[in-house]
Amino acid sequence: MSSFPYIHISCPCHEDRPQTLTIDSARPISPSKSPSKRDFNFSPIAPNSPTKGRSLLAGFTPSVSFDAGNLNLDSDDEEELTDEDDDNNFDPRDPRSAFSLFPIENLLYCEDCHQIRCPRCVQDEIVCWYCPSCLFEVPSSTVKSDGNRCTRNCYLCPVCTALLAVVPVHHSSGHSSSDHPTGPFNLFCSHCHWTTSDLTPPIQLEKPTSISAQLSKLTHSPRDNEFIRLKQHYAQQLGNAQEDFTNSPAALTRLMGLYTGLGSGSGGHGGSRKGRGVKKLEMKEVDRPREVSEDQELDIIERMAVEGLEASKCIVALATHGRKKADGYGKATTAKQRLAQPHDPRFLSDLTPTAVLLRTKRSKRCRACRHILVKPEAKVQTTRFRIRLVALNYIPSLTIKRLDSSITWDNLTPHKTHRFLLTVTNPLFDPISVSLLTPRRTPGTAFASRVTILCPEFDVGANTDVWDDALMSTKPASAVPSGVKTPPTTGSFTSFSKDPKMSTVYEQKRNYTSVVIEVVPPEIPDTRDTRIRDERLLEIPIYVRVEFEAEVDRDDEEGGGGKPSHSGASGGAVQRERVEYSYWCVVGVGRVGDVVEGVVASEPNTPVRTPVGTPVKAPRTPAAMRTPLRQVRS
Amino acid sequence: MSQKSEYIQTETGNKVSRKSLIIGSQNIILGGKTIIQADCCIRGDLRRLVPQGQNAAAVAIAVGRYCFLSKSCLLRPPSKTYRGQFSYYPMKLGDHVFVGEGSVVEAAVIGSYVNIGKNCVIGKFSIIKDCVRIEDGTVIAPNSVIPSFSSVEGHPGIVVEELPETAAEMLERELNHQ
Ligand SMILES: [Zn+2]
Ligand SMILES: [Zn+2]
Ligand SMILES: [Zn+2]
Ligand SMILES: [Zn+2]
């Protein structure tokens, strides 16, 4: 997998089942343990929240409510309870999760559905075909008739896949400055020095241009004839049916009927279909078996025997004369080389140059509402897009850094408190309020790590440009987001941070805010079992919840809200509306290493007391630095 | 503070390490805000041969803006013998190009937003289009063309992944984090 650290976002297409979430640890830490410990019940019921929220993630809008009953629990019972409820959190280890987790760069955003869209929930449509080597566009009609490979002069080396160059067979010595090199020519690989002259029989071309036409004459094999015959047969079969196999459900039914219809000849269930108006269509397979020439097979066996003999000689030579390289069987093809060629070549001398596969430029549609999310410009060589709704521009992105540079990502120390800096960057033109929730213990494993976000609630400034920023600084502070969230007045969710003393924002700049996250990995034995399940991989699920007030054009409520901008005043009555949305993401922090002697389990949280309303940097020397670990090393 | 004096800053904001080796600087163009690290070697002296009487082609290597040439990398204009005459040909790099430590570049053209890893070999006359990532240790065969939105790996380098629509932002950020 990717190198550490990484942050993957779960696409909402993962959430196709109702679920109840219990999140507990993402709260300001309290030095005195008990009363502030709470459970939050997330229920998928339509939001009745006091904020007139327009849900951005329609399929997954947990409305948060206090479970009052849990407030009165004494601490011992609570611990048990939270452990049991771990199953309800997003579990990065669940085999299903892998399908919906993507880096934010790979996600799109549908403005109409107000949802993240991953490669699984978009539909690709080909805008154009082109050769990745000569960069010429190939019309789709040509692709249909001539196949999906370049028909110009682009060929790859069948041995190493590098691009082949056309070179004259006889190198004219530099003295004669003849203007045009004379033939014959061969194709030459400048990476592994393979040439078409290595083949048996050698392929040499008369002209340095129109390679495809020349090669197709020279390398025409019985298999090509077979392919042409098959193609003709099936084209005819389809032609008889006079069907256009478009993407409609009716066409699909007919297509499915092709083979069941064939079965009906022998008294299958196909008979029942007749009355239903589905046109019965007989599809005849080519039933002739592949012809194998005995002479050819014997020839191959003989050649392999010779190869084997040479191989054994080489091994002897290797043993007796200490030769550096045994190239026995060196003339046989590898599986990769063999599979890349249609004629199943067993020896290097049977390989033929492979034409370059075409590539496509594609536009992408939302599968749910069919709106276009990505539309590249049709010109092959441009990288511009006409439409490009990427999640990067719509949802805040997270990054994680080490606070203590002595942490090695792939060797985290068990029992040690690791501190990381979690940064939330706001791409929107409105300031946002962010809540980060994470299970106290990483779910889905018997070796859970303890995780605490020191300041789970904070504001992130708007993504104004630098000029706006300069203007802002002259204004009173009201426009600038305050460092620490004041005790909330509205919204049941926000009533969560009761103890703002413990909330410390580590760093706050124009449109990003950083907070500290503490991780204490457990001791994980290095057994076969833990290795199979990769228990040492430390992934933390974080639930990101975002709220902001956006200017919304009332006339166009459906379309306008996704990316609210300052210039929203377009005729209609402009109103501020509260928008909230949320998503799960998974932070791949690293891998837990072996136990280091002297590091013992300790109290994970070292709460920082700060005056209200003052953003204060967390201490540069975390408590872990003073643990015996450092003494051992120094 | 020795770090500060290591770099010479040009008028257009390029930062060139005093420990780098830049030969034939009159034939090299730096677009601005480009950083050249120590032990980097740029061969501006290897320029195109022109018949006597004609004006010499001035530029051997053109580098765009916001590029980053890491330690010990080498930029050498590609060469070949054409019609019996050996000559070097110019090399052009776009904006936001990152060249990793110890990589050797002999490309003809490298586009913008290209990230070349450590210890790569970019073969003679290869053309790398915009928005391409070349992983560490990749060897790009001579005369290759790497199309946009590609991630390339291996010996010889082949496209292993198509980069998403956000490739430019992604590669720019990767460059800034170096
Ligand atoms: Zn999806
Ligand atoms: Zn081509
Ligand atoms: Zn080759
Ligand atoms: Zn949609």
PDB file of C-alpha atoms in Angstrom, chain A residues 42-133:
ATOM      1  CA  PHE A  42     -25.743   8.772  15.447  1.00  0.00           C
ATOM      2  CA  SER A  43     -28.938   7.662  13.887  1.00  0.00           C
ATOM      3  CA  PRO A  44     -29.668   7.693  10.191  1.00  0.00           C
ATOM      4  CA  ILE A  45     -33.071   9.246  10.709  1.00  0.00           C
ATOM      5  CA  ALA A  46     -33.786  12.366   8.677  1.00  0.00           C
ATOM      6  CA  PRO A  47     -32.336  15.334  10.460  1.00  0.00           C
ATOM      7  CA  ASN A  48     -34.651  17.144  12.787  1.00  0.00           C
ATOM      8  CA  SER A  49     -31.792  19.237  13.912  1.00  0.00           C
ATOM      9  CA  PRO A  50     -32.452  22.777  15.041  1.00  0.00           C
ATOM     10  CA  THR A  51     -30.119  24.084  12.394  1.00  0.00           C
ATOM     11  CA  LYS A  52     -32.077  24.327   9.196  1.00  0.00           C
ATOM     12  CA  GLY A  53     -29.560  22.045   7.637  1.00  0.00           C
ATOM     13  CA  ARG A  54     -29.347  21.215   4.008  1.00  0.00           C
ATOM     14  CA  SER A  55     -27.737  17.876   3.969  1.00  0.00           C
ATOM     15  CA  LEU A  56     -24.872  17.490   1.578  1.00  0.00           C
ATOM     16  CA  LEU A  57     -24.607  13.810   2.093  1.00  0.00           C
ATOM     17  CA  ALA A  58     -28.192  12.799   1.712  1.00  0.00           C
ATOM     18  CA  GLY A  59     -27.589   9.131   2.189  1.00  0.00           C
ATOM     19  CA  PHE A  60     -25.700   9.555   5.377  1.00  0.00           C
ATOM     20  CA  THR A  61     -26.731  12.329   7.667  1.00  0.00           C
ATOM     21  CA  PRO A  62     -26.312  11.358  11.235  1.00  0.00           C
ATOM     22  CA  SER A  63     -28.277  13.647  13.452  1.00  0.00           C
ATOM     23  CA  VAL A  64     -26.534  13.797  16.713  1.00  0.00           C
ATOM     24  CA  SER A  65     -28.344  13.479  19.932  1.00  0.00           C
ATOM     25  CA  PHE A  66     -27.234  13.203  23.444  1.00  0.00           C
ATOM     26  CA  ASP A  67     -27.838   9.946  25.070  1.00  0.00           C
ATOM     27  CA  ALA A  68     -28.779  11.383  28.419  1.00  0.00           C
ATOM     28  CA  GLY A  69     -28.724   8.026  30.093  1.00  0.00           C
ATOM     29  CA  ASN A  70     -25.027   7.621  29.624  1.00  0.00           C
ATOM     30  CA  LEU A  71     -24.260  10.839  31.380  1.00  0.00           C
ATOM     31  CA  ASN A  72     -25.023   9.407  34.747  1.00  0.00           C
ATOM     32  CA  LEU A  73     -22.920   6.335  34.406  1.00  0.00           C
ATOM     33  CA  ASP A  74     -20.035   5.896  36.661  1.00  0.00           C
ATOM     34  CA  SER A  75     -16.755   5.542  34.950  1.00  0.00           C
ATOM     35  CA  ASP A  76     -16.182   1.821  35.405  1.00  0.00           C
ATOM     36  CA  ASP A  77     -19.300   0.777  33.574  1.00  0.00           C
ATOM     37  CA  GLU A  78     -18.636   3.240  30.842  1.00  0.00           C
ATOM     38  CA  GLU A  79     -15.359   1.742  29.847  1.00  0.00           C
ATOM     39  CA  GLU A  80     -17.045  -1.567  29.238  1.00  0.00           C
ATOM     40  CA  LEU A  81     -19.813   0.045  27.301  1.00  0.00           C
ATOM     41  CA  THR A  82     -17.644   1.968  24.903  1.00  0.00           C
ATOM     42  CA  ASP A  83     -15.579  -1.050  24.136  1.00  0.00           C
ATOM     43  CA  GLU A  84     -18.612  -3.014  23.144  1.00  0.00           C
ATOM     44  CA  ASP A  85     -19.875  -0.281  20.889  1.00  0.00           C
ATOM     45  CA  ASP A  86     -16.739  -0.177  18.812  1.00  0.00           C
ATOM     46  CA  ASP A  87     -18.368  -2.299  16.175  1.00  0.00           C
ATOM     47  CA  ASN A  88     -20.564   0.557  15.090  1.00  0.00           C
ATOM     48  CA  ASN A  89     -17.736   2.778  13.993  1.00  0.00           C
ATOM     49  CA  PHE A  90     -16.339   2.892  10.510  1.00  0.00           C
ATOM     50  CA  ASP A  91     -13.921   0.026  10.440  1.00  0.00           C
ATOM     51  CA  PRO A  92     -11.027   0.464   8.019  1.00  0.00           C
ATOM     52  CA  ARG A  93     -10.234  -3.215   8.405  1.00  0.00           C
ATOM     53  CA  ASP A  94     -13.626  -4.298   7.163  1.00  0.00           C
ATOM     54  CA  PRO A  95     -13.067  -5.888   3.745  1.00  0.00           C
ATOM     55  CA  ARG A  96     -15.872  -3.722   2.380  1.00  0.00           C
ATOM     56  CA  SER A  97     -14.139  -0.522   3.384  1.00  0.00           C
ATOM     57  CA  ALA A  98     -11.319  -0.962   0.930  1.00  0.00           C
ATOM     58  CA  PHE A  99     -13.668  -0.446  -1.980  1.00  0.00           C
ATOM     59  CA  SER A 100     -14.783   2.994  -0.918  1.00  0.00           C
ATOM     60  CA  LEU A 101     -11.550   4.493   0.386  1.00  0.00           C
ATOM     61  CA  PHE A 102      -9.741   6.897  -1.903  1.00  0.00           C
ATOM     62  CA  PRO A 103      -7.256   9.737  -1.558  1.00  0.00           C
ATOM     63  CA  ILE A 104      -9.095  13.042  -1.924  1.00  0.00           C
ATOM     64  CA  GLU A 105      -7.324  13.649  -5.247  1.00  0.00           C
ATOM     65  CA  ASN A 106      -9.226  10.748  -6.785  1.00  0.00           C
ATOM     66  CA  LEU A 107     -12.651  11.923  -5.706  1.00  0.00           C
ATOM     67  CA  LEU A 108     -15.121  14.056  -7.611  1.00  0.00           C
ATOM     68  CA  TYR A 109     -18.018  16.057  -6.265  1.00  0.00           C
ATOM     69  CA  CYS A 110     -21.529  16.243  -7.683  1.00  0.00           C
ATOM     70  CA  GLU A 111     -23.038  19.685  -7.162  1.00  0.00           C
ATOM     71  CA  ASP A 112     -26.517  18.397  -7.834  1.00  0.00           C
ATOM     72  CA  CYS A 113     -26.446  15.452  -5.438  1.00  0.00           C
ATOM     73  CA  HIS A 114     -24.199  17.357  -2.985  1.00  0.00           C
ATOM     74  CA  GLN A 115     -22.146  14.216  -2.657  1.00  0.00           C
ATOM     75  CA  ILE A 116     -18.644  12.945  -3.012  1.00  0.00           C
ATOM     76  CA  ARG A 117     -18.294  10.674  -6.024  1.00  0.00           C
ATOM     77  CA  CYS A 118     -15.592   8.045  -6.257  1.00  0.00           C
ATOM     78  CA  PRO A 119     -14.500   6.145  -9.384  1.00  0.00           C
ATOM     79  CA  ARG A 120     -17.112   3.527  -8.455  1.00  0.00           C
ATOM     80  CA  CYS A 121     -20.012   5.947  -8.650  1.00  0.00           C
ATOM     81  CA  VAL A 122     -19.183   7.740 -11.848  1.00  0.00           C
ATOM     82  CA  GLN A 123     -19.671   6.621 -15.395  1.00  0.00           C
ATOM     83  CA  ASP A 124     -16.917   7.094 -17.943  1.00  0.00           C
ATOM     84  CA  GLU A 125     -17.590   8.174 -21.504  1.00  0.00           C
ATOM     85  CA  ILE A 126     -14.880   8.193 -24.116  1.00  0.00           C
ATOM     86  CA  VAL A 127     -14.198  11.622 -25.570  1.00  0.00           C
ATOM     87  CA  CYS A 128     -11.410  10.560 -27.901  1.00  0.00           C
ATOM     88  CA  TRP A 129      -8.903   7.812 -28.584  1.00  0.00           C
ATOM     89  CA  TYR A 130      -5.246   8.570 -29.088  1.00  0.00           C
ATOM     90  CA  CYS A 131      -1.916   6.853 -29.404  1.00  0.00           C
ATOM     91  CA  PRO A 132       0.153   7.561 -26.278  1.00  0.00           C
ATOM     92  CA  SER A 133       3.313   7.442 -28.326  1.00  0.00           C
TER      93      SER A 133
END
